[in-house]
PDB file of C-alpha atoms in Angstrom:
ATOM      1  CA  UNK A   1       5.594  30.187  -8.228  1.00 59.00           C
ATOM      2  CA  UNK A   2       4.599  27.917 -10.891  1.00 73.00           C
ATOM      3  CA  UNK A   3       6.091  27.507 -14.091  1.00 83.00           C
ATOM      4  CA  UNK A   4       3.686  27.387 -17.355  1.00 90.00           C
ATOM      5  CA  UNK A   5       5.723  27.358 -21.218  1.00 92.00           C
ATOM      6  CA  UNK A   6       4.562  30.858 -22.617  1.00 93.00           C
ATOM      7  CA  UNK A   7       3.170  29.066 -26.047  1.00 94.00           C
ATOM      8  CA  UNK A   8       0.809  26.789 -23.198  1.00 94.00           C
ATOM      9  CA  UNK A   9      -0.003  29.281 -20.694  1.00 92.00           C
ATOM     10  CA  UNK A  10      -1.542  32.019 -23.779  1.00 94.00           C
ATOM     11  CA  UNK A  11      -3.429  28.589 -24.997  1.00 94.00           C
ATOM     12  CA  UNK A  12      -5.055  28.164 -21.429  1.00 92.00           C
ATOM     13  CA  UNK A  13      -6.357  31.856 -21.010  1.00 92.00           C
ATOM     14  CA  UNK A  14      -8.118  31.693 -24.920  1.00 92.00           C
ATOM     15  CA  UNK A  15     -11.969  31.021 -24.427  1.00 92.00           C
ATOM     16  CA  UNK A  16     -11.704  27.616 -26.379  1.00 93.00           C
ATOM     17  CA  UNK A  17      -9.429  25.087 -25.359  1.00 93.00           C
ATOM     18  CA  UNK A  18      -7.986  21.633 -25.887  1.00 94.00           C
ATOM     19  CA  UNK A  19      -6.422  20.875 -22.799  1.00 93.00           C
ATOM     20  CA  UNK A  20      -5.964  17.197 -21.116  1.00 91.00           C
ATOM     21  CA  UNK A  21      -4.187  15.677 -18.729  1.00 90.00           C
ATOM     22  CA  UNK A  22      -1.883  13.050 -18.296  1.00 91.00           C
ATOM     23  CA  UNK A  23      -1.094  11.347 -15.149  1.00 88.00           C
ATOM     24  CA  UNK A  24       2.812   9.790 -14.862  1.00 91.00           C
ATOM     25  CA  UNK A  25       2.811   6.611 -12.333  1.00 90.00           C
ATOM     26  CA  UNK A  26       6.247   4.791 -12.014  1.00 91.00           C
ATOM     27  CA  UNK A  27       5.574   1.811  -9.585  1.00 89.00           C
ATOM     28  CA  UNK A  28       7.594   1.074  -5.996  1.00 86.00           C
ATOM     29  CA  UNK A  29       8.777  -2.441  -4.746  1.00 79.00           C
ATOM     30  CA  UNK A  30       8.573  -5.438  -7.200  1.00 76.00           C
ATOM     31  CA  UNK A  31       7.050  -3.524 -10.113  1.00 84.00           C
ATOM     32  CA  UNK A  32      10.110  -0.914  -9.661  1.00 85.00           C
ATOM     33  CA  UNK A  33      10.686   0.281 -13.546  1.00 87.00           C
ATOM     34  CA  UNK A  34       7.299  -0.195 -15.102  1.00 89.00           C
ATOM     35  CA  UNK A  35       5.738   3.289 -15.830  1.00 91.00           C
ATOM     36  CA  UNK A  36       1.727   2.805 -16.373  1.00 88.00           C
ATOM     37  CA  UNK A  37       0.627   6.604 -17.901  1.00 88.00           C
ATOM     38  CA  UNK A  38      -3.361   7.872 -18.028  1.00 86.00           C
ATOM     39  CA  UNK A  39      -5.140  10.538 -19.221  1.00 87.00           C
ATOM     40  CA  UNK A  40      -9.137  11.982 -19.990  1.00 85.00           C
ATOM     41  CA  UNK A  41      -8.733  11.719 -23.752  1.00 87.00           C
ATOM     42  CA  UNK A  42     -11.277   9.980 -25.383  1.00 85.00           C
ATOM     43  CA  UNK A  43      -7.439   9.122 -27.341  1.00 88.00           C
ATOM     44  CA  UNK A  44      -3.818   7.238 -26.440  1.00 89.00           C
ATOM     45  CA  UNK A  45      -1.108   9.940 -26.322  1.00 92.00           C
ATOM     46  CA  UNK A  46       2.314   9.219 -26.971  1.00 94.00           C
ATOM     47  CA  UNK A  47       3.982  12.579 -25.575  1.00 95.00           C
ATOM     48  CA  UNK A  48       8.295  13.099 -23.601  1.00 94.00           C
ATOM     49  CA  UNK A  49       7.936  15.457 -20.734  1.00 92.00           C
ATOM     50  CA  UNK A  50      12.119  15.868 -20.812  1.00 90.00           C
ATOM     51  CA  UNK A  51      12.419  12.918 -18.735  1.00 91.00           C
ATOM     52  CA  UNK A  52      10.975   9.724 -20.643  1.00 91.00           C
ATOM     53  CA  UNK A  53       8.520   9.521 -23.005  1.00 93.00           C
ATOM     54  CA  UNK A  54       5.633   7.179 -22.800  1.00 92.00           C
ATOM     55  CA  UNK A  55       1.586   6.879 -24.451  1.00 92.00           C
ATOM     56  CA  UNK A  56      -1.002   7.591 -22.122  1.00 91.00           C
ATOM     57  CA  UNK A  57      -3.653   5.302 -23.047  1.00 86.00           C
ATOM     58  CA  UNK A  58      -7.691   6.429 -22.872  1.00 81.00           C
ATOM     59  CA  UNK A  59      -8.442   2.148 -21.911  1.00 66.00           C
ATOM     60  CA  UNK A  60      -8.818   2.139 -18.468  1.00 60.00           C
ATOM     61  CA  UNK A  61     -11.143   5.181 -18.685  1.00 52.00           C
ATOM     62  CA  UNK A  62      -9.349   6.726 -16.358  1.00 58.00           C
ATOM     63  CA  UNK A  63     -10.614   9.938 -15.057  1.00 58.00           C
ATOM     64  CA  UNK A  64      -9.406  12.297 -12.358  1.00 59.00           C
ATOM     65  CA  UNK A  65     -11.540  13.741  -9.647  1.00 56.00           C
ATOM     66  CA  UNK A  66     -10.920  17.791  -9.350  1.00 55.00           C
ATOM     67  CA  UNK A  67      -7.933  18.941  -8.314  1.00 59.00           C
ATOM     68  CA  UNK A  68      -8.182  21.248  -4.920  1.00 57.00           C
ATOM     69  CA  UNK A  69      -5.586  21.848  -2.301  1.00 56.00           C
ATOM     70  CA  UNK A  70      -4.720  23.934   0.593  1.00 56.00           C
ATOM     71  CA  UNK A  71      -2.672  25.911   3.323  1.00 55.00           C
ATOM     72  CA  UNK A  72      -3.657  23.715   5.290  1.00 57.00           C
ATOM     73  CA  UNK A  73      -1.447  20.679   3.882  1.00 51.00           C
ATOM     74  CA  UNK A  74      -4.846  18.995   3.875  1.00 55.00           C
ATOM     75  CA  UNK A  75      -5.557  15.305   2.013  1.00 50.00           C
ATOM     76  CA  UNK A  76      -5.950  16.549  -1.531  1.00 56.00           C
ATOM     77  CA  UNK A  77      -8.989  16.496  -3.404  1.00 54.00           C
ATOM     78  CA  UNK A  78      -7.829  14.053  -6.053  1.00 65.00           C
ATOM     79  CA  UNK A  79      -8.602  10.645  -7.016  1.00 70.00           C
ATOM     80  CA  UNK A  80      -7.366   8.130  -9.534  1.00 72.00           C
ATOM     81  CA  UNK A  81     -10.216   6.416 -10.875  1.00 72.00           C
ATOM     82  CA  UNK A  82     -10.186   3.182 -13.255  1.00 70.00           C
ATOM     83  CA  UNK A  83     -11.443   0.704 -15.197  1.00 68.00           C
ATOM     84  CA  UNK A  84     -10.109  -2.837 -15.139  1.00 65.00           C
ATOM     85  CA  UNK A  85      -9.333  -5.325 -18.286  1.00 63.00           C
ATOM     86  CA  UNK A  86      -7.074  -6.346 -19.766  1.00 52.00           C
ATOM     87  CA  UNK A  87      -5.212  -3.572 -21.424  1.00 54.00           C
ATOM     88  CA  UNK A  88      -4.209  -1.756 -18.065  1.00 67.00           C
ATOM     89  CA  UNK A  89      -4.063  -2.609 -14.784  1.00 76.00           C
ATOM     90  CA  UNK A  90      -5.538  -5.913 -13.660  1.00 76.00           C
ATOM     91  CA  UNK A  91      -6.921  -7.176 -10.587  1.00 75.00           C
ATOM     92  CA  UNK A  92      -4.106  -9.640  -9.894  1.00 78.00           C
ATOM     93  CA  UNK A  93      -1.756  -6.495 -10.448  1.00 80.00           C
ATOM     94  CA  UNK A  94      -3.967  -4.437  -8.020  1.00 79.00           C
ATOM     95  CA  UNK A  95      -4.067  -6.670  -5.686  1.00 77.00           C
ATOM     96  CA  UNK A  96      -0.466  -7.546  -5.227  1.00 80.00           C
ATOM     97  CA  UNK A  97       0.192  -3.762  -5.023  1.00 81.00           C
ATOM     98  CA  UNK A  98       1.134  -2.213  -8.119  1.00 84.00           C
ATOM     99  CA  UNK A  99      -0.365   1.593  -7.036  1.00 84.00           C
ATOM    100  CA  UNK A 100       1.691   1.314  -3.294  1.00 84.00           C
ATOM    101  CA  UNK A 101       3.748   3.879  -3.127  1.00 83.00           C
ATOM    102  CA  UNK A 102       3.990   4.728  -6.295  1.00 88.00           C
ATOM    103  CA  UNK A 103       5.135   8.014  -7.316  1.00 89.00           C
ATOM    104  CA  UNK A 104       2.898  10.387  -9.347  1.00 88.00           C
ATOM    105  CA  UNK A 105       3.049  13.040 -11.550  1.00 89.00           C
ATOM    106  CA  UNK A 106      -0.376  15.022 -13.087  1.00 88.00           C
ATOM    107  CA  UNK A 107       1.002  17.096 -16.405  1.00 91.00           C
ATOM    108  CA  UNK A 108      -1.830  19.015 -18.649  1.00 92.00           C
ATOM    109  CA  UNK A 109      -0.930  19.839 -21.731  1.00 95.00           C
ATOM    110  CA  UNK A 110      -2.759  20.957 -24.721  1.00 95.00           C
ATOM    111  CA  UNK A 111      -3.883  17.835 -26.912  1.00 95.00           C
ATOM    112  CA  UNK A 112      -3.228  19.542 -30.458  1.00 94.00           C
ATOM    113  CA  UNK A 113      -0.367  20.912 -29.980  1.00 94.00           C
ATOM    114  CA  UNK A 114       1.978  18.652 -27.311  1.00 94.00           C
ATOM    115  CA  UNK A 115       4.684  21.206 -28.574  1.00 94.00           C
ATOM    116  CA  UNK A 116       3.648  23.748 -26.081  1.00 94.00           C
ATOM    117  CA  UNK A 117       4.617  22.074 -22.689  1.00 93.00           C
ATOM    118  CA  UNK A 118       2.867  21.005 -20.440  1.00 94.00           C
ATOM    119  CA  UNK A 119       1.995  22.208 -16.550  1.00 92.00           C
ATOM    120  CA  UNK A 120       2.952  19.908 -13.480  1.00 90.00           C
ATOM    121  CA  UNK A 121      -0.770  20.134 -11.843  1.00 86.00           C
ATOM    122  CA  UNK A 122       0.395  17.187  -9.167  1.00 82.00           C
ATOM    123  CA  UNK A 123       2.895  15.533  -7.600  1.00 84.00           C
ATOM    124  CA  UNK A 124       3.387  13.247  -5.471  1.00 83.00           C
ATOM    125  CA  UNK A 125       2.067   9.375  -4.195  1.00 85.00           C
ATOM    126  CA  UNK A 126       0.061   7.104  -4.313  1.00 82.00           C
ATOM    127  CA  UNK A 127      -2.258   6.412  -1.277  1.00 76.00           C
ATOM    128  CA  UNK A 128      -4.698   4.533  -0.398  1.00 75.00           C
ATOM    129  CA  UNK A 129      -6.094   2.066  -3.439  1.00 79.00           C
ATOM    130  CA  UNK A 130      -9.438   1.366  -3.254  1.00 76.00           C
ATOM    131  CA  UNK A 131     -11.186  -1.918  -5.501  1.00 74.00           C
ATOM    132  CA  UNK A 132     -14.556  -3.675  -6.931  1.00 71.00           C
ATOM    133  CA  UNK A 133     -15.147  -5.985  -9.885  1.00 68.00           C
ATOM    134  CA  UNK A 134     -15.341  -3.900 -12.306  1.00 70.00           C
ATOM    135  CA  UNK A 135     -13.165  -0.399 -11.319  1.00 72.00           C
ATOM    136  CA  UNK A 136      -9.714   0.991  -9.006  1.00 74.00           C
ATOM    137  CA  UNK A 137      -9.544   3.744  -7.443  1.00 77.00           C
ATOM    138  CA  UNK A 138      -6.388   5.012  -5.482  1.00 78.00           C
ATOM    139  CA  UNK A 139      -6.278   8.457  -3.564  1.00 74.00           C
ATOM    140  CA  UNK A 140      -2.744  10.959  -4.795  1.00 72.00           C
ATOM    141  CA  UNK A 141      -1.066  12.148  -1.824  1.00 74.00           C
ATOM    142  CA  UNK A 142       0.684  15.345  -2.543  1.00 71.00           C
ATOM    143  CA  UNK A 143       4.373  15.736  -1.306  1.00 68.00           C
ATOM    144  CA  UNK A 144       2.967  19.083   1.336  1.00 65.00           C
ATOM    145  CA  UNK A 145       0.238  16.420   2.763  1.00 63.00           C
ATOM    146  CA  UNK A 146       3.191  13.773   3.412  1.00 61.00           C
ATOM    147  CA  UNK A 147       4.856  17.044   5.370  1.00 63.00           C
ATOM    148  CA  UNK A 148       2.226  16.239   7.927  1.00 63.00           C
ATOM    149  CA  UNK A 149       3.038  12.215   8.831  1.00 61.00           C
ATOM    150  CA  UNK A 150       3.980  11.931  12.332  1.00 61.00           C
ATOM    151  CA  UNK A 151       7.810  11.133  11.876  1.00 62.00           C
ATOM    152  CA  UNK A 152       8.442  10.817  15.781  1.00 65.00           C
ATOM    153  CA  UNK A 153       7.314   8.644  18.916  1.00 67.00           C
ATOM    154  CA  UNK A 154       4.581   8.819  20.716  1.00 71.00           C
ATOM    155  CA  UNK A 155       3.579   7.530  24.279  1.00 75.00           C
ATOM    156  CA  UNK A 156       1.773   3.457  23.819  1.00 79.00           C
ATOM    157  CA  UNK A 157       0.621   0.836  25.603  1.00 82.00           C
ATOM    158  CA  UNK A 158       1.556  -1.157  22.567  1.00 85.00           C
ATOM    159  CA  UNK A 159       5.294  -1.472  21.415  1.00 88.00           C
ATOM    160  CA  UNK A 160       6.018   1.098  18.704  1.00 85.00           C
ATOM    161  CA  UNK A 161       8.573  -1.553  17.217  1.00 86.00           C
ATOM    162  CA  UNK A 162       8.114  -3.359  14.250  1.00 85.00           C
ATOM    163  CA  UNK A 163       8.503  -7.561  15.259  1.00 86.00           C
ATOM    164  CA  UNK A 164      11.876  -8.479  14.550  1.00 85.00           C
ATOM    165  CA  UNK A 165      13.597  -4.713  13.475  1.00 86.00           C
ATOM    166  CA  UNK A 166      16.837  -3.761  15.277  1.00 87.00           C
ATOM    167  CA  UNK A 167      14.945  -2.576  18.471  1.00 88.00           C
ATOM    168  CA  UNK A 168      12.788  -5.749  18.660  1.00 89.00           C
ATOM    169  CA  UNK A 169      15.811  -7.833  17.896  1.00 89.00           C
ATOM    170  CA  UNK A 170      13.726 -11.282  18.014  1.00 88.00           C
ATOM    171  CA  UNK A 171      14.419 -13.532  15.779  1.00 88.00           C
ATOM    172  CA  UNK A 172      12.539 -14.860  13.018  1.00 87.00           C
ATOM    173  CA  UNK A 173      12.059 -18.329  12.945  1.00 86.00           C
ATOM    174  CA  UNK A 174      10.986 -19.756   9.775  1.00 91.00           C
ATOM    175  CA  UNK A 175       8.930 -22.721   9.323  1.00 91.00           C
ATOM    176  CA  UNK A 176       9.146 -23.999   5.396  1.00 93.00           C
ATOM    177  CA  UNK A 177       6.151 -25.981   4.165  1.00 92.00           C
ATOM    178  CA  UNK A 178       3.917 -26.650   0.278  1.00 92.00           C
ATOM    179  CA  UNK A 179       0.503 -26.255  -0.090  1.00 91.00           C
ATOM    180  CA  UNK A 180      -1.172 -29.662   0.260  1.00 88.00           C
ATOM    181  CA  UNK A 181      -4.638 -28.832  -1.492  1.00 81.00           C
ATOM    182  CA  UNK A 182      -6.828 -25.673  -1.595  1.00 73.00           C
ATOM    183  CA  UNK A 183      -9.539 -24.661   0.646  1.00 63.00           C
ATOM    184  CA  UNK A 184     -12.920 -22.606   0.292  1.00 60.00           C
ATOM    185  CA  UNK A 185     -12.116 -19.684   0.371  1.00 64.00           C
ATOM    186  CA  UNK A 186     -10.703 -19.056  -3.113  1.00 70.00           C
ATOM    187  CA  UNK A 187      -7.142 -17.471  -3.261  1.00 81.00           C
ATOM    188  CA  UNK A 188      -7.641 -17.241   1.188  1.00 87.00           C
ATOM    189  CA  UNK A 189      -7.115 -20.663   2.436  1.00 89.00           C
ATOM    190  CA  UNK A 190      -5.025 -23.554   1.939  1.00 91.00           C
ATOM    191  CA  UNK A 191      -3.677 -26.363   4.029  1.00 90.00           C
ATOM    192  CA  UNK A 192      -0.185 -27.558   4.621  1.00 89.00           C
ATOM    193  CA  UNK A 193      -0.438 -31.355   6.407  1.00 82.00           C
ATOM    194  CA  UNK A 194       3.492 -31.038   7.200  1.00 82.00           C
ATOM    195  CA  UNK A 195       2.551 -28.448   9.570  1.00 86.00           C
ATOM    196  CA  UNK A 196       2.705 -30.499  13.590  1.00 82.00           C
ATOM    197  CA  UNK A 197       2.376 -27.356  15.072  1.00 87.00           C
ATOM    198  CA  UNK A 198      -0.901 -27.226  17.683  1.00 88.00           C
ATOM    199  CA  UNK A 199      -4.056 -24.696  16.471  1.00 88.00           C
ATOM    200  CA  UNK A 200      -3.461 -21.185  17.348  1.00 88.00           C
ATOM    201  CA  UNK A 201       0.549 -21.192  16.604  1.00 89.00           C
ATOM    202  CA  UNK A 202       0.361 -18.512  13.550  1.00 90.00           C
ATOM    203  CA  UNK A 203      -2.413 -16.968  14.798  1.00 89.00           C
ATOM    204  CA  UNK A 204      -1.668 -12.816  13.713  1.00 88.00           C
ATOM    205  CA  UNK A 205       1.410 -14.381  11.967  1.00 90.00           C
ATOM    206  CA  UNK A 206       2.848 -13.766   8.577  1.00 92.00           C
ATOM    207  CA  UNK A 207       2.953 -16.116   5.196  1.00 94.00           C
ATOM    208  CA  UNK A 208       5.631 -15.819   2.787  1.00 93.00           C
ATOM    209  CA  UNK A 209       5.483 -17.159  -1.292  1.00 93.00           C
ATOM    210  CA  UNK A 210       8.117 -19.049  -2.130  1.00 94.00           C
ATOM    211  CA  UNK A 211       7.214 -20.551  -5.442  1.00 93.00           C
ATOM    212  CA  UNK A 212       3.822 -19.714  -8.038  1.00 90.00           C
ATOM    213  CA  UNK A 213       2.836 -16.981  -9.014  1.00 89.00           C
ATOM    214  CA  UNK A 214       2.638 -15.371  -5.946  1.00 89.00           C
ATOM    215  CA  UNK A 215       6.232 -15.951  -5.319  1.00 89.00           C
ATOM    216  CA  UNK A 216       8.249 -13.341  -3.091  1.00 87.00           C
ATOM    217  CA  UNK A 217       4.286 -12.215  -1.825  1.00 88.00           C
ATOM    218  CA  UNK A 218       3.601 -12.150   2.385  1.00 90.00           C
ATOM    219  CA  UNK A 219       0.431 -12.108   3.923  1.00 92.00           C
ATOM    220  CA  UNK A 220      -0.523 -12.666   7.910  1.00 92.00           C
ATOM    221  CA  UNK A 221      -2.682 -15.149   9.056  1.00 92.00           C
ATOM    222  CA  UNK A 222      -5.696 -15.208  10.374  1.00 91.00           C
ATOM    223  CA  UNK A 223      -5.358 -18.466  11.427  1.00 91.00           C
ATOM    224  CA  UNK A 224      -4.006 -21.796  12.296  1.00 91.00           C
ATOM    225  CA  UNK A 225      -5.842 -24.555  12.319  1.00 88.00           C
ATOM    226  CA  UNK A 226      -6.946 -28.916  11.795  1.00 83.00           C
ATOM    227  CA  UNK A 227     -10.357 -28.121  10.557  1.00 78.00           C
ATOM    228  CA  UNK A 228     -10.000 -32.569  10.177  1.00 73.00           C
ATOM    229  CA  UNK A 229      -9.709 -32.661   6.267  1.00 70.00           C
ATOM    230  CA  UNK A 230      -5.461 -31.372   7.131  1.00 74.00           C
ATOM    231  CA  UNK A 231      -4.242 -27.979   9.016  1.00 84.00           C
ATOM    232  CA  UNK A 232      -5.703 -24.923   7.277  1.00 89.00           C
ATOM    233  CA  UNK A 233      -4.295 -21.780   7.052  1.00 92.00           C
ATOM    234  CA  UNK A 234      -6.893 -18.621   6.940  1.00 91.00           C
ATOM    235  CA  UNK A 235      -5.195 -15.583   5.953  1.00 92.00           C
ATOM    236  CA  UNK A 236      -5.950 -12.290   6.493  1.00 91.00           C
ATOM    237  CA  UNK A 237      -7.183 -11.690   3.035  1.00 87.00           C
ATOM    238  CA  UNK A 238      -7.013 -13.006  -0.734  1.00 87.00           C
ATOM    239  CA  UNK A 239      -3.594 -13.173  -2.474  1.00 88.00           C
ATOM    240  CA  UNK A 240      -3.789 -11.668  -5.700  1.00 86.00           C
ATOM    241  CA  UNK A 241      -2.778 -15.148  -7.644  1.00 87.00           C
ATOM    242  CA  UNK A 242      -4.658 -18.453  -6.977  1.00 87.00           C
ATOM    243  CA  UNK A 243      -2.919 -21.270  -4.877  1.00 89.00           C
ATOM    244  CA  UNK A 244      -2.152 -24.088  -6.014  1.00 88.00           C
ATOM    245  CA  UNK A 245      -0.537 -27.538  -4.604  1.00 89.00           C
ATOM    246  CA  UNK A 246       2.695 -27.803  -4.886  1.00 91.00           C
ATOM    247  CA  UNK A 247       2.975 -24.226  -3.975  1.00 93.00           C
ATOM    248  CA  UNK A 248       5.973 -23.839  -1.294  1.00 94.00           C
ATOM    249  CA  UNK A 249       6.119 -20.969   1.177  1.00 95.00           C
ATOM    250  CA  UNK A 250       7.079 -19.798   4.602  1.00 94.00           C
ATOM    251  CA  UNK A 251       5.788 -19.114   7.151  1.00 94.00           C
ATOM    252  CA  UNK A 252       6.370 -17.810  10.552  1.00 92.00           C
ATOM    253  CA  UNK A 253       4.317 -15.911  14.102  1.00 88.00           C
ATOM    254  CA  UNK A 254       4.761 -12.508  15.158  1.00 88.00           C
ATOM    255  CA  UNK A 255       3.688 -10.392  18.356  1.00 86.00           C
ATOM    256  CA  UNK A 256       0.553  -8.394  18.969  1.00 84.00           C
ATOM    257  CA  UNK A 257       2.317  -5.657  20.116  1.00 86.00           C
ATOM    258  CA  UNK A 258       1.567  -6.480  23.973  1.00 87.00           C
ATOM    259  CA  UNK A 259       4.447  -6.685  27.329  1.00 89.00           C
ATOM    260  CA  UNK A 260       2.468 -10.632  28.036  1.00 89.00           C
ATOM    261  CA  UNK A 261       3.420 -11.214  24.701  1.00 87.00           C
ATOM    262  CA  UNK A 262       6.712  -9.234  25.266  1.00 89.00           C
ATOM    263  CA  UNK A 263       7.174 -11.055  28.200  1.00 89.00           C
ATOM    264  CA  UNK A 264       6.157 -14.783  27.345  1.00 86.00           C
ATOM    265  CA  UNK A 265       8.831 -14.340  24.567  1.00 86.00           C
ATOM    266  CA  UNK A 266      11.432 -13.902  26.695  1.00 88.00           C
ATOM    267  CA  UNK A 267      12.285 -10.203  24.979  1.00 89.00           C
ATOM    268  CA  UNK A 268      10.453  -7.439  27.487  1.00 88.00           C
ATOM    269  CA  UNK A 269      13.941  -5.863  28.058  1.00 90.00           C
ATOM    270  CA  UNK A 270      13.680  -4.819  24.263  1.00 90.00           C
ATOM    271  CA  UNK A 271       9.995  -3.693  24.924  1.00 90.00           C
ATOM    272  CA  UNK A 272       8.910  -0.487  22.844  1.00 87.00           C
ATOM    273  CA  UNK A 273       5.753   0.757  24.567  1.00 85.00           C
ATOM    274  CA  UNK A 274       5.093   2.126  27.837  1.00 83.00           C
ATOM    275  CA  UNK A 275       1.973  -0.233  29.247  1.00 82.00           C
ATOM    276  CA  UNK A 276       2.626   0.686  32.927  1.00 81.00           C
ATOM    277  CA  UNK A 277       1.304   3.916  32.399  1.00 76.00           C
ATOM    278  CA  UNK A 278      -2.238   5.120  33.823  1.00 74.00           C
ATOM    279  CA  UNK A 279      -5.426   5.026  31.409  1.00 67.00           C
ATOM    280  CA  UNK A 280      -8.639   6.723  32.286  1.00 61.00           C
ATOM    281  CA  UNK A 281     -11.674   4.381  32.702  1.00 44.00           C
ATOM    282  CA  UNK A 282     -13.401   5.715  29.066  1.00 38.00           C
ATOM    283  CA  UNK A 283     -10.544   4.096  27.457  1.00 47.00           C
ATOM    284  CA  UNK A 284      -9.207   6.937  26.340  1.00 48.00           C
ATOM    285  CA  UNK A 285      -5.372   6.683  23.744  1.00 50.00           C
ATOM    286  CA  UNK A 286      -2.785   7.222  25.576  1.00 49.00           C
ATOM    287  CA  UNK A 287      -0.418   9.733  24.364  1.00 46.00           C
ATOM    288  CA  UNK A 288       0.093  13.098  26.576  1.00 40.00           C
ATOM    289  CA  UNK A 289       0.010  10.717  29.885  1.00 42.00           C
ATOM    290  CA  UNK A 290       2.887  10.910  32.403  1.00 41.00           C
ATOM    291  CA  UNK A 291       5.148   7.992  32.966  1.00 41.00           C
ATOM    292  CA  UNK A 292       5.988   7.313  37.041  1.00 41.00           C
ATOM    293  CA  UNK A 293       9.571   7.399  37.080  1.00 39.00           C
ATOM    294  CA  UNK A 294      11.080   4.148  38.197  1.00 39.00           C
ATOM    295  CA  UNK A 295      11.699   4.380  42.206  1.00 40.00           C
ATOM    296  CA  UNK A 296       9.249   7.007  42.450  1.00 40.00           C
ATOM    297  CA  UNK A 297       6.574   8.077  45.596  1.00 39.00           C
TER     298      UNK A 297
END
């Protein structure tokens, strides 16, 4: 049962109310310890929720969608949307994952009398984040919805292990290099002339930045090739911050999860998939298919 302070409950039952929503976002990862507060009111509010006193700003033009949930544990119908500006969340922060797995608490308060306390409207984490040149929108996932996530193993033609983890056991082999120049695709392509591997060697691999504003961030490699102007590395997505000559990084190969690739690595005994599972000609997914035991007739 939801607990609402008596004074606040009495106020919400009146014909005319003065309530607003406060959204507290507690960041994770490289932004651990940062707290971001938004309100749908037209002015900032400083409020103590019993854990921390925070200022909930209106400069981002924050607007919550209608909150809706059901007993089926479907994704709650809530989107947290705001505008990008210099005093709020920036484009670079969004691209670098400021909302990834962030903890979200949504309050409802009487902005004319904050001493009435608050009602906890929702609690969960940020889900998928979408971004345009002027605005951002992130999905709010409640605790109930997260209970639907699959945590067991299912049949799969491809490997379920993460490359290099305790199940895969393949060691990471990193090559350290320096950016010799940026190519035409801003923040998504650059040159590294000192890398001597052949074309395609790092396709599907991973780049991790050691210096520069992107330090600590990783990104998958789309293509590694000799363009005639140098050894070009094209990334799947642009980095949050510009790439400049002199920035250092590490690059390594990865795995496409197929048995033949694992066999080429000499690591097929650790393959965590069922690549011999019979699959219908309709190319449907594998879960539920039977696997013939070794030696069975």
